[in-house]
Tab-separated table of C-alpha atoms and ligand atoms in Angstrom:
chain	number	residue	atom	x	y	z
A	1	UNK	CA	201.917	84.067	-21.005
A	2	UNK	CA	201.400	83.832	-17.244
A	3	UNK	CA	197.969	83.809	-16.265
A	4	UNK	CA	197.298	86.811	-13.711
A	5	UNK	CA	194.342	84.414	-11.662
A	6	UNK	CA	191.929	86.738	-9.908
A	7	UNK	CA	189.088	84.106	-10.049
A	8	UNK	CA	189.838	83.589	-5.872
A	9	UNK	CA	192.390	83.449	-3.229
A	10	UNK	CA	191.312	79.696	-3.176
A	11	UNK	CA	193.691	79.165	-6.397
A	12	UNK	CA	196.991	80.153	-4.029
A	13	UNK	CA	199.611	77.766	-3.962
A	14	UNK	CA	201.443	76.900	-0.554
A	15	UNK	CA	205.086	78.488	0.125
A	16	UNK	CA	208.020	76.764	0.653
A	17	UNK	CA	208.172	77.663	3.920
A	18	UNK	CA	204.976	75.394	3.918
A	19	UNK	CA	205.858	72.480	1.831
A	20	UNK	CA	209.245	72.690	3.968
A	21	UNK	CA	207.052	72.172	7.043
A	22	UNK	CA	204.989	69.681	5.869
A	23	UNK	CA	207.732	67.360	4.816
A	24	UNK	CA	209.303	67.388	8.194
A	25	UNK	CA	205.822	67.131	9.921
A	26	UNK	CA	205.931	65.378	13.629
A	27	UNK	CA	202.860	62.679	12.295
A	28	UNK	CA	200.216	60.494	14.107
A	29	UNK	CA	196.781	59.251	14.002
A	30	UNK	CA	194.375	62.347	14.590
A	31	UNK	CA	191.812	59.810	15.411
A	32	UNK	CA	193.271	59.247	18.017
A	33	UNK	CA	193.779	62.511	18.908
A	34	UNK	CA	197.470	61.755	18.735
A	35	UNK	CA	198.726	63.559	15.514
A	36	UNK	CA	201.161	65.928	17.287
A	37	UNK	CA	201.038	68.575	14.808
A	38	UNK	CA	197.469	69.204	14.384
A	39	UNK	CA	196.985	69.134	17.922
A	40	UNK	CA	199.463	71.790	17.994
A	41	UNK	CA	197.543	73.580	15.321
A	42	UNK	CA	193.891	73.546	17.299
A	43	UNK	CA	195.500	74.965	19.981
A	44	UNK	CA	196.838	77.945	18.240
A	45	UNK	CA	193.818	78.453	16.551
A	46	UNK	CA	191.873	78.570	19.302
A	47	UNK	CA	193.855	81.063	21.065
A	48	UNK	CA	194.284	83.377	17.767
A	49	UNK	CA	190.290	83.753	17.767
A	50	UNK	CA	189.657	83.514	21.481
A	51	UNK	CA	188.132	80.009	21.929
A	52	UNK	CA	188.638	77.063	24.007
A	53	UNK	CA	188.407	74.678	21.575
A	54	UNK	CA	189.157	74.091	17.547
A	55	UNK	CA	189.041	71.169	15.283
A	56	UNK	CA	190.858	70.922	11.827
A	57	UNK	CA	188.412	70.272	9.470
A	58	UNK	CA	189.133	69.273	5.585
A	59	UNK	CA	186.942	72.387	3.867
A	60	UNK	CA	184.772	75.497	4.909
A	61	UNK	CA	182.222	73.565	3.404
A	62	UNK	CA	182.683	70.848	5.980
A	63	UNK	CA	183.301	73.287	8.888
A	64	UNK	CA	180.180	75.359	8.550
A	65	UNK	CA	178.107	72.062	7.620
A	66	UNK	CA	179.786	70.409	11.205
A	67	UNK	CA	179.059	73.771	13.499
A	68	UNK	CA	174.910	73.415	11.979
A	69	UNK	CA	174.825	70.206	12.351
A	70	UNK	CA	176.127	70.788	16.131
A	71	UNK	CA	173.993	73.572	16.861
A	72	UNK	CA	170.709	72.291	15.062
A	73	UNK	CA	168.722	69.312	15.341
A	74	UNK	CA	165.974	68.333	12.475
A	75	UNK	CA	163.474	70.928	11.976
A	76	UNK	CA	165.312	73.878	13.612
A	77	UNK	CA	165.406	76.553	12.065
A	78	UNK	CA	168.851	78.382	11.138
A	79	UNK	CA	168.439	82.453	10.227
A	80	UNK	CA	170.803	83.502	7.529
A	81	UNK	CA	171.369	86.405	5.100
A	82	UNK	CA	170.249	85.748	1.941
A	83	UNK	CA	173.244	86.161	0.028
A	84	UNK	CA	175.433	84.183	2.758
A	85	UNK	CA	177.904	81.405	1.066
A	86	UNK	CA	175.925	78.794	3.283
A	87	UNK	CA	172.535	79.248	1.697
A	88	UNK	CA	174.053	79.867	-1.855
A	89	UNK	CA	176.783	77.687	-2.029
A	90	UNK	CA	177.342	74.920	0.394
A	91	UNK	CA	174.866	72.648	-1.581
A	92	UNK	CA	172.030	72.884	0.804
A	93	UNK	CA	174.077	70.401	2.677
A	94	UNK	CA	172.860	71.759	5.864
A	95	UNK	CA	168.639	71.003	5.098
A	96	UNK	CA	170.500	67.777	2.780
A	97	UNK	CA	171.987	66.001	5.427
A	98	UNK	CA	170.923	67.921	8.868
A	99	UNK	CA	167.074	68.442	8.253
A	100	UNK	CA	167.921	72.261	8.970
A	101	UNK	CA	165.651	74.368	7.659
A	102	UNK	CA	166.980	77.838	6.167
A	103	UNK	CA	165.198	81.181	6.966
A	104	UNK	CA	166.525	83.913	4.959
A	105	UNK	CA	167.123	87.633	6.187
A	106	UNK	CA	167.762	90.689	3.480
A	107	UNK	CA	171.471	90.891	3.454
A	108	UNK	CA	172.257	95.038	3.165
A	109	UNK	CA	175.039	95.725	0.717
A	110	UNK	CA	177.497	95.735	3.857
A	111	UNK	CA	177.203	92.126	4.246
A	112	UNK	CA	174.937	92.748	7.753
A	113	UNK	CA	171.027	91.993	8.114
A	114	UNK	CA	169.434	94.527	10.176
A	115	UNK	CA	168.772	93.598	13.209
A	116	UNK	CA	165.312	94.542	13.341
A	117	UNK	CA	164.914	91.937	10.505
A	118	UNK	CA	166.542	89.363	12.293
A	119	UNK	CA	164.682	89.804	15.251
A	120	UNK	CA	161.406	89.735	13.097
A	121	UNK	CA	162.586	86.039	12.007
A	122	UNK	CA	162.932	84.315	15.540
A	123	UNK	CA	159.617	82.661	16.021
A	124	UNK	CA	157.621	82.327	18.923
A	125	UNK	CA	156.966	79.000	19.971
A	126	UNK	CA	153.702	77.832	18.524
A	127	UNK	CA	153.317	73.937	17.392
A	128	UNK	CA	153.144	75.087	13.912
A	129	UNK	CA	156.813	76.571	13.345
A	130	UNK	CA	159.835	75.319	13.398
A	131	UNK	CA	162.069	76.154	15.979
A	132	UNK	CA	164.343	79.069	15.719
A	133	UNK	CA	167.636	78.065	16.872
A	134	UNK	CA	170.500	79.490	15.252
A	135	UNK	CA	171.731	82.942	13.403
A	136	UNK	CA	174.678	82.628	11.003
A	137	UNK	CA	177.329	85.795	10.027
A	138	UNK	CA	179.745	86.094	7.226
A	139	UNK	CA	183.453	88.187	7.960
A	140	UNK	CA	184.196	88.900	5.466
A	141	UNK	CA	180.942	88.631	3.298
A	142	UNK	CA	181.925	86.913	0.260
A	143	UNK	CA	178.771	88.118	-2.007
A	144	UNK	CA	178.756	91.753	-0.523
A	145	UNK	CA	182.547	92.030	-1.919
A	146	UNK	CA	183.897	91.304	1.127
A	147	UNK	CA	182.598	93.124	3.335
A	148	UNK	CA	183.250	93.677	6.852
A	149	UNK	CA	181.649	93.091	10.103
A	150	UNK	CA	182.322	95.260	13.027
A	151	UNK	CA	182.643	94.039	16.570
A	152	UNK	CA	180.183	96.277	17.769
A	153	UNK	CA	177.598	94.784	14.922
A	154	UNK	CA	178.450	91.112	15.976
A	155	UNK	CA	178.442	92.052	19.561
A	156	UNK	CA	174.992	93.072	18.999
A	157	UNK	CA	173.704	90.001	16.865
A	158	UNK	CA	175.139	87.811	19.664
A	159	UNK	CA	173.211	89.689	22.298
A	160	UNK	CA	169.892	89.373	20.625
A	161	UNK	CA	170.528	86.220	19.665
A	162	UNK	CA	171.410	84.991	22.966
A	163	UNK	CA	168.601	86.717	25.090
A	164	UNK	CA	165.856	84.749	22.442
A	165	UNK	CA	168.103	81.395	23.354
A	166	UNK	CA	169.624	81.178	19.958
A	167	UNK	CA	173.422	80.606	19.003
A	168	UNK	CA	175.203	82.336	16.512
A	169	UNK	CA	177.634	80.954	14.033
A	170	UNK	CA	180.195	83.317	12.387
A	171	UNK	CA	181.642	81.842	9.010
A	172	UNK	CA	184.632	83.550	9.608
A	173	UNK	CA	186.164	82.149	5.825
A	174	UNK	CA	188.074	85.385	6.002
A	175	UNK	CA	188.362	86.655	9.660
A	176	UNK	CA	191.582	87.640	9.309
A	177	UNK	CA	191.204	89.805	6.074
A	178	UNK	CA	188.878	91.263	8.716
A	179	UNK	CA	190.743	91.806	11.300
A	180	UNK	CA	193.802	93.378	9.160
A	181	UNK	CA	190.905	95.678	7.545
A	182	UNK	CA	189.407	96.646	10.912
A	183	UNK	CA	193.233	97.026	12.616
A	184	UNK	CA	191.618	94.762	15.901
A	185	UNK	CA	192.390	91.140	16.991
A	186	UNK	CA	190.443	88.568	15.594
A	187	UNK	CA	189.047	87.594	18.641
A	188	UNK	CA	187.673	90.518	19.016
A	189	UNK	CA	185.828	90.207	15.774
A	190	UNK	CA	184.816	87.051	16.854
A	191	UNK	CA	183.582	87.845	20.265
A	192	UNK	CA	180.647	85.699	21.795
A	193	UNK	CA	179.700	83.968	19.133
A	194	UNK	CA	179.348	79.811	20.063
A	195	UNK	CA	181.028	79.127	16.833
A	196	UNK	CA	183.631	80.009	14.356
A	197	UNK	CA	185.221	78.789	11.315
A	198	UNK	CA	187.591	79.967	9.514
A	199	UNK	CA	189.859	79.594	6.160
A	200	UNK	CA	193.552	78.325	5.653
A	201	UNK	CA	192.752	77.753	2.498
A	202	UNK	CA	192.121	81.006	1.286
A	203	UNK	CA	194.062	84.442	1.600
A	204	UNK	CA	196.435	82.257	3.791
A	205	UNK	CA	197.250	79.798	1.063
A	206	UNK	CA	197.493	76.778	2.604
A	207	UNK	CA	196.496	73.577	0.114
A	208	UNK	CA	193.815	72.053	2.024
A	209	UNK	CA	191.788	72.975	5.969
A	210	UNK	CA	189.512	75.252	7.884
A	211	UNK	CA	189.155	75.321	11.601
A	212	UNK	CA	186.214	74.709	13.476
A	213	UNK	CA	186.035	76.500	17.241
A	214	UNK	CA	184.218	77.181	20.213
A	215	UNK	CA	184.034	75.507	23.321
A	216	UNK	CA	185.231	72.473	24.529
A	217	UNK	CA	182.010	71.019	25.331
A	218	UNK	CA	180.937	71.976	21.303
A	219	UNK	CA	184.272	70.968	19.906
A	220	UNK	CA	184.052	67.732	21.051
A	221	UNK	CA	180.309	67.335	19.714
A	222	UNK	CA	181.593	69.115	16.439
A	223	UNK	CA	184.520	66.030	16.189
A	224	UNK	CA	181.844	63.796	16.572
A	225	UNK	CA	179.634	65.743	13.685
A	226	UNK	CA	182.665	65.713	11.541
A	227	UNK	CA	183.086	61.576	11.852
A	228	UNK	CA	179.460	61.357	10.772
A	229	UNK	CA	180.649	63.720	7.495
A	230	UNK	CA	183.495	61.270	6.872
A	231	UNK	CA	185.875	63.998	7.979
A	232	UNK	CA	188.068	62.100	10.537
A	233	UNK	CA	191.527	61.785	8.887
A	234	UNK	CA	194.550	60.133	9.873
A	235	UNK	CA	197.949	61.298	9.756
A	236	UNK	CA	196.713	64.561	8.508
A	237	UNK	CA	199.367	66.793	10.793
A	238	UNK	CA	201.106	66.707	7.102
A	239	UNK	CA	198.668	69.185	6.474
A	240	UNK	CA	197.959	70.802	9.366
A	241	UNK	CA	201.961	71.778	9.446
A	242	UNK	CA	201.071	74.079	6.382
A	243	UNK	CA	197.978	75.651	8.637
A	244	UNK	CA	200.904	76.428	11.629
A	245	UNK	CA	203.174	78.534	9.233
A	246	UNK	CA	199.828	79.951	7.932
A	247	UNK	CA	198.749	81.209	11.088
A	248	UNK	CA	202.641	82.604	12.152
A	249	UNK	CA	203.557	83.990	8.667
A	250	UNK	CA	200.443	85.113	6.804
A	251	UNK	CA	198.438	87.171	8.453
A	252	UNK	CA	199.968	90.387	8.634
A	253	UNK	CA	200.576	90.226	4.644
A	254	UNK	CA	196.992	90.172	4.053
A	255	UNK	CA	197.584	93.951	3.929
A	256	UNK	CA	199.248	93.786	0.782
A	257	UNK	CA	196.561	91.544	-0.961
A	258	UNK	CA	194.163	94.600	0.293
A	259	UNK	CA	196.180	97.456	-0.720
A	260	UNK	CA	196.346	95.290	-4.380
A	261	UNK	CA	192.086	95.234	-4.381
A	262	UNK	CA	192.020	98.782	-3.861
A	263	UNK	CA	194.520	99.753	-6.562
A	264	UNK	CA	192.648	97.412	-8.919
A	265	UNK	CA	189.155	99.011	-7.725
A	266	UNK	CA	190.581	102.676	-8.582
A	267	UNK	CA	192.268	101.253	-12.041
A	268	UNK	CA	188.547	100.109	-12.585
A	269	UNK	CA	186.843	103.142	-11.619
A	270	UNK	CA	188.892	105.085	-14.289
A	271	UNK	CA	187.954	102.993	-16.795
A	272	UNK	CA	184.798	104.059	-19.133
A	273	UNK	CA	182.340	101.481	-19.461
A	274	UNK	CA	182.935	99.774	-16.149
A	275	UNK	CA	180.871	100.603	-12.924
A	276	UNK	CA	182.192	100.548	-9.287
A	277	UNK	CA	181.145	101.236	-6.074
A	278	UNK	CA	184.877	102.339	-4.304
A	279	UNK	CA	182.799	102.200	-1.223
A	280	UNK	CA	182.330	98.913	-0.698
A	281	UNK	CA	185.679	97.278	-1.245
A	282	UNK	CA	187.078	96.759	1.951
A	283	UNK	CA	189.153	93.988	1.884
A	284	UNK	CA	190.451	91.683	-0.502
A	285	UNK	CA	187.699	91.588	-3.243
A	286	UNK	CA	186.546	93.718	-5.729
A	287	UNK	CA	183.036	93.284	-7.087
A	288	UNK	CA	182.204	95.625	-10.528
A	289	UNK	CA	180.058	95.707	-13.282
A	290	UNK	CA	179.522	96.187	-17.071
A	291	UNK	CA	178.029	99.984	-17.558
A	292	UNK	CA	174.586	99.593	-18.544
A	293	UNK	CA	175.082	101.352	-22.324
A	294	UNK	CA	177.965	98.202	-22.890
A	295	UNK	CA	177.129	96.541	-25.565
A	296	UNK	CA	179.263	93.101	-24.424
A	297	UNK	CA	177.978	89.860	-22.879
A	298	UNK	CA	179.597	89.125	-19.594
A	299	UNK	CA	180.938	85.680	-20.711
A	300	UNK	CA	182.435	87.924	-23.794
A	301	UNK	CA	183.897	90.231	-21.217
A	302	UNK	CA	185.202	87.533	-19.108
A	303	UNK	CA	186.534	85.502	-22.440
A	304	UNK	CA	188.443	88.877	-23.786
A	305	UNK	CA	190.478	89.520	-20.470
A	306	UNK	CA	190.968	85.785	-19.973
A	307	UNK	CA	192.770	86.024	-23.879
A	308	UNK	CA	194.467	88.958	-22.454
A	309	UNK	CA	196.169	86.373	-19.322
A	310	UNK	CA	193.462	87.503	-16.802
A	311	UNK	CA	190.661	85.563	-15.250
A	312	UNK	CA	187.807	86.496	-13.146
A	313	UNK	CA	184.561	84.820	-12.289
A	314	UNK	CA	181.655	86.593	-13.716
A	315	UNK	CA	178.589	86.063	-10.692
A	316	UNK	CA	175.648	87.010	-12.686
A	317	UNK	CA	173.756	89.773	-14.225
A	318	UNK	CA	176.704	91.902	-15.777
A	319	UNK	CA	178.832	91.560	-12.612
A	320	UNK	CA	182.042	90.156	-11.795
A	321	UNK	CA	184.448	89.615	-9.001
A	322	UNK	CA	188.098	90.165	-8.803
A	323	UNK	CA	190.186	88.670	-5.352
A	324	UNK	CA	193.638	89.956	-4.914
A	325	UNK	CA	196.050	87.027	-3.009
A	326	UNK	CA	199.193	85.868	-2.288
A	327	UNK	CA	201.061	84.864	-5.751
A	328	UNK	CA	199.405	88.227	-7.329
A	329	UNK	CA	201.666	91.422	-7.270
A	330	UNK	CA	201.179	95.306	-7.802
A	331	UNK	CA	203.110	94.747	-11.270
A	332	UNK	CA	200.237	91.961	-12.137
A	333	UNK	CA	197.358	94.381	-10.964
A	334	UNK	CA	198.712	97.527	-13.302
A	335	UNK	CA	198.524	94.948	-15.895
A	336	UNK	CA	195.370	93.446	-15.071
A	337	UNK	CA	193.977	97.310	-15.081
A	338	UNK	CA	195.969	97.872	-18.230
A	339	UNK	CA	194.124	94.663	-20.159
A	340	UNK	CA	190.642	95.456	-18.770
A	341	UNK	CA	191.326	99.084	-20.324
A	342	UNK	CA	192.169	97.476	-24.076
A	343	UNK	CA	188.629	95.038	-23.558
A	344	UNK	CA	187.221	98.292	-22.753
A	345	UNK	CA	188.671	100.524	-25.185
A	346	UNK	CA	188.359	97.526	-28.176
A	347	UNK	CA	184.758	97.683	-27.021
A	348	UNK	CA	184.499	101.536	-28.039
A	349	UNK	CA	186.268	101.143	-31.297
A	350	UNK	CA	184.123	98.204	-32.393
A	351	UNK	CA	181.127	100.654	-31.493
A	352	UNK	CA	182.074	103.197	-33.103
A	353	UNK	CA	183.028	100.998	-36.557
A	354	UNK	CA	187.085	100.946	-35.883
A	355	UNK	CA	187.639	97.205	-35.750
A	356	UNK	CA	190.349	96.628	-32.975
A	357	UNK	CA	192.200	99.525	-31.239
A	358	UNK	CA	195.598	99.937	-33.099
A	359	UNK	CA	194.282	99.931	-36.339
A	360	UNK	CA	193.638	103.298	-38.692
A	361	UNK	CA	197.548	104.251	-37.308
A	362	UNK	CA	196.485	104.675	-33.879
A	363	UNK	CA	199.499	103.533	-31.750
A	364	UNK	CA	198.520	100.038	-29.313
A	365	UNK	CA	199.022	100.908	-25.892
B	1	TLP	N1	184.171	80.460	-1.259
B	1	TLP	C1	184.684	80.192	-2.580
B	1	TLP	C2	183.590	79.651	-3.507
B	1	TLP	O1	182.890	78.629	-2.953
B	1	TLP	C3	182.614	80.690	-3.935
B	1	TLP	C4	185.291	81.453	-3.150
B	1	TLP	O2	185.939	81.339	-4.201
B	1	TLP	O3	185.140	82.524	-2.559
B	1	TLP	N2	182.504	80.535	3.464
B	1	TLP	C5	182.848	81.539	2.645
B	1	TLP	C6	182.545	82.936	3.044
B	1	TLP	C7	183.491	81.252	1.436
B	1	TLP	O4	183.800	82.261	0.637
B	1	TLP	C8	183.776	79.921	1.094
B	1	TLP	C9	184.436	79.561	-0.209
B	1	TLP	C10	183.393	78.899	1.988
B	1	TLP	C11	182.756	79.251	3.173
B	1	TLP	C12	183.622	77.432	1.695
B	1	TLP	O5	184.965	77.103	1.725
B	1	TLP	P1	185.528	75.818	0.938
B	1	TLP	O6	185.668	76.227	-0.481
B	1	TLP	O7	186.829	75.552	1.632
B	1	TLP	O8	184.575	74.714	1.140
């Protein structure tokens, strides 16, 4: 049986196109700075988000760690949503290894932090606090089901940010499901921000890379961040050839992967014993729950469906996430809604004494 993976548009698989590319790649030592094809790739990064500058970097992790580390010194502080991927899951690597130190906003369920909050956070200067210096965003927010950021919102952050002398950061991991969402450029999305990264590696499954940009003057202190990190690679154009076709091939498709989320968000809506807010999925990722009066353990919900051929990552309390991606079809989404149904409906039965749906002469669906 072929496993229908929902778990994240990290698990996509490079197209032929890609590997195609890849073999043939022009190669030298990046270095250097003299890796043809990954020069060629930082310069059509930059352009697609509206930057001078952008540096291929080996993971998000890595890029968002590089852009702190270049816009914080030790003891500054960086203002973040609570529920961004940088506090929750980037291993502290930014207080770890940059002596940043993490202020926390409310995150609203649309992924933004209101900017009376954030403008509660920036300190004064006083000898006791540490000095506010940077505000990170999320487009798409990963935890708020990807969620997305308008320009008018970031436009916004940026100009509060900037009149207090902060930066702002933008871990753009999914930009371009953004952008596709929103029906604007990313560079609008992206707008004054000092720095962006952003995904290949995701919904526009290439193996391995993010992109760090901004200006040239922080790109080339961001290279320098990213030797500290160990990140300065060699003859990496092999995969920054995958990142080229990435950028002229998948984009516009990310439509599809969002027209999959919303059929899967509509399949789960009609399903008793399953809770959904249809509201918030936006883009590629579709958060839901277990209906309070369930009687099922989320790691026996996620077990059932994965013997069924479909996995998801459960993400605590009775919730789970679902990400549509390249590799995953309409045909694999009415299935996936079709084996969440039987957990569902085995659930009932075994509530109300049946055994397993399909017994007592009722016909399996
Ligand atoms: N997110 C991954 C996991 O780490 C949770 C996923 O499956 O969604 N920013 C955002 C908004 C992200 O969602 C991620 C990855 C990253 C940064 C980090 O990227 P990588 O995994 O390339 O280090």
């Amino acid at each position: 049986m072929k496993a229908i993976d929902l778990r994240s548009d990290t698990v996509t698989l490079p197209t032929s196109e890609m590997r195609e590319a890849m073999y043939r790649a022009e190669l030298g030592d990046d270095v250097y700075g003299e890796d043809p094809t990954v020069n060629r790739l930082q310069e059509m990064a930059a352009e697609r988000v509206g930057m001078e500058a952008a540096l291929f970097v080996a993971s998000g992790t890595m890029g968002n760690l590089v852009c702190l580390l270049t816009l914080c010194g030790r003891g500054d502080e960086v203002i973040m949503g609570h529920l961004a991927h940088s506090f929750l899951f980037e291993a502290g690597g930014s207080a770890a290894l940059g002596g940043i130190h993490p202020h926390t906003v409310a995150n609203q369920p649309d992924g933004t932090m209101r900017l009376e909050d954030i403008e509660a956070a920036i300190r004064p200067y006083n000898d006791h606090y540490p000095r506010s210096r940077l505000i990170c965003l999320e487009n798409t927010h990963n935890r708020c089901g990807g969620a997305v950021l308008t320009t008018q919102y970031t436009s916004a952050v940026c100009e509060l940010a900037h009149a207090h002398g902060l930066s702002v950061h933008l871990d753009g991991a999914r930009i371009f499901n953004a952008a596709i969402a929103l029906g604007v450029d990313a560079k609008e999305l992206v707008g004054d921000v000092d720095s962006v990264m952003f995904c290949l590696s995701k919904g526009l499954s290439c193996p391995v890379g993010s992109l760090v940009c901004g200006s040239t003057e922080f790109v080339r202190r961001a290279r320098r961040n990213r030797k500290v990190l160990g990140g300065g690679m060699r003859q990496v154009g092999i995969l920054a050839a995958a990142g080229i076709v990435a950028l002229e091939t998948m984009v516009d498709r990310l439509a599809e992967d969002h027209q999959n989320a919303r059929l899967l968000a509509e399949g789960i809506a009609a399903t008793p014993g399953l809770a959904i807010d249809l509201e918030r999925v936006q883009t590629n990722m579709v958060i839901f729950g277990l209906a309070d009066e369930v009687e099922m353990t989320p790691e026996g919900f996620v077990a059932s469906l994965a013997q069924r051929g479909v996995k998801l990552n459960s993400i605590g309390g009775r919730r789970f996430r679902a990400v549509t991606h390249y590799g995953i079809t309409t045909g694999d989404i009415e299935e996936s809604i079709e084996a969440l149904q039987r957990v569902m409906g085995e659930r009932s039965a075994k509530a109300w004494g049946f055994g397993a749906v399909g017994n007592h002469g009722c016909q399996e669906r």
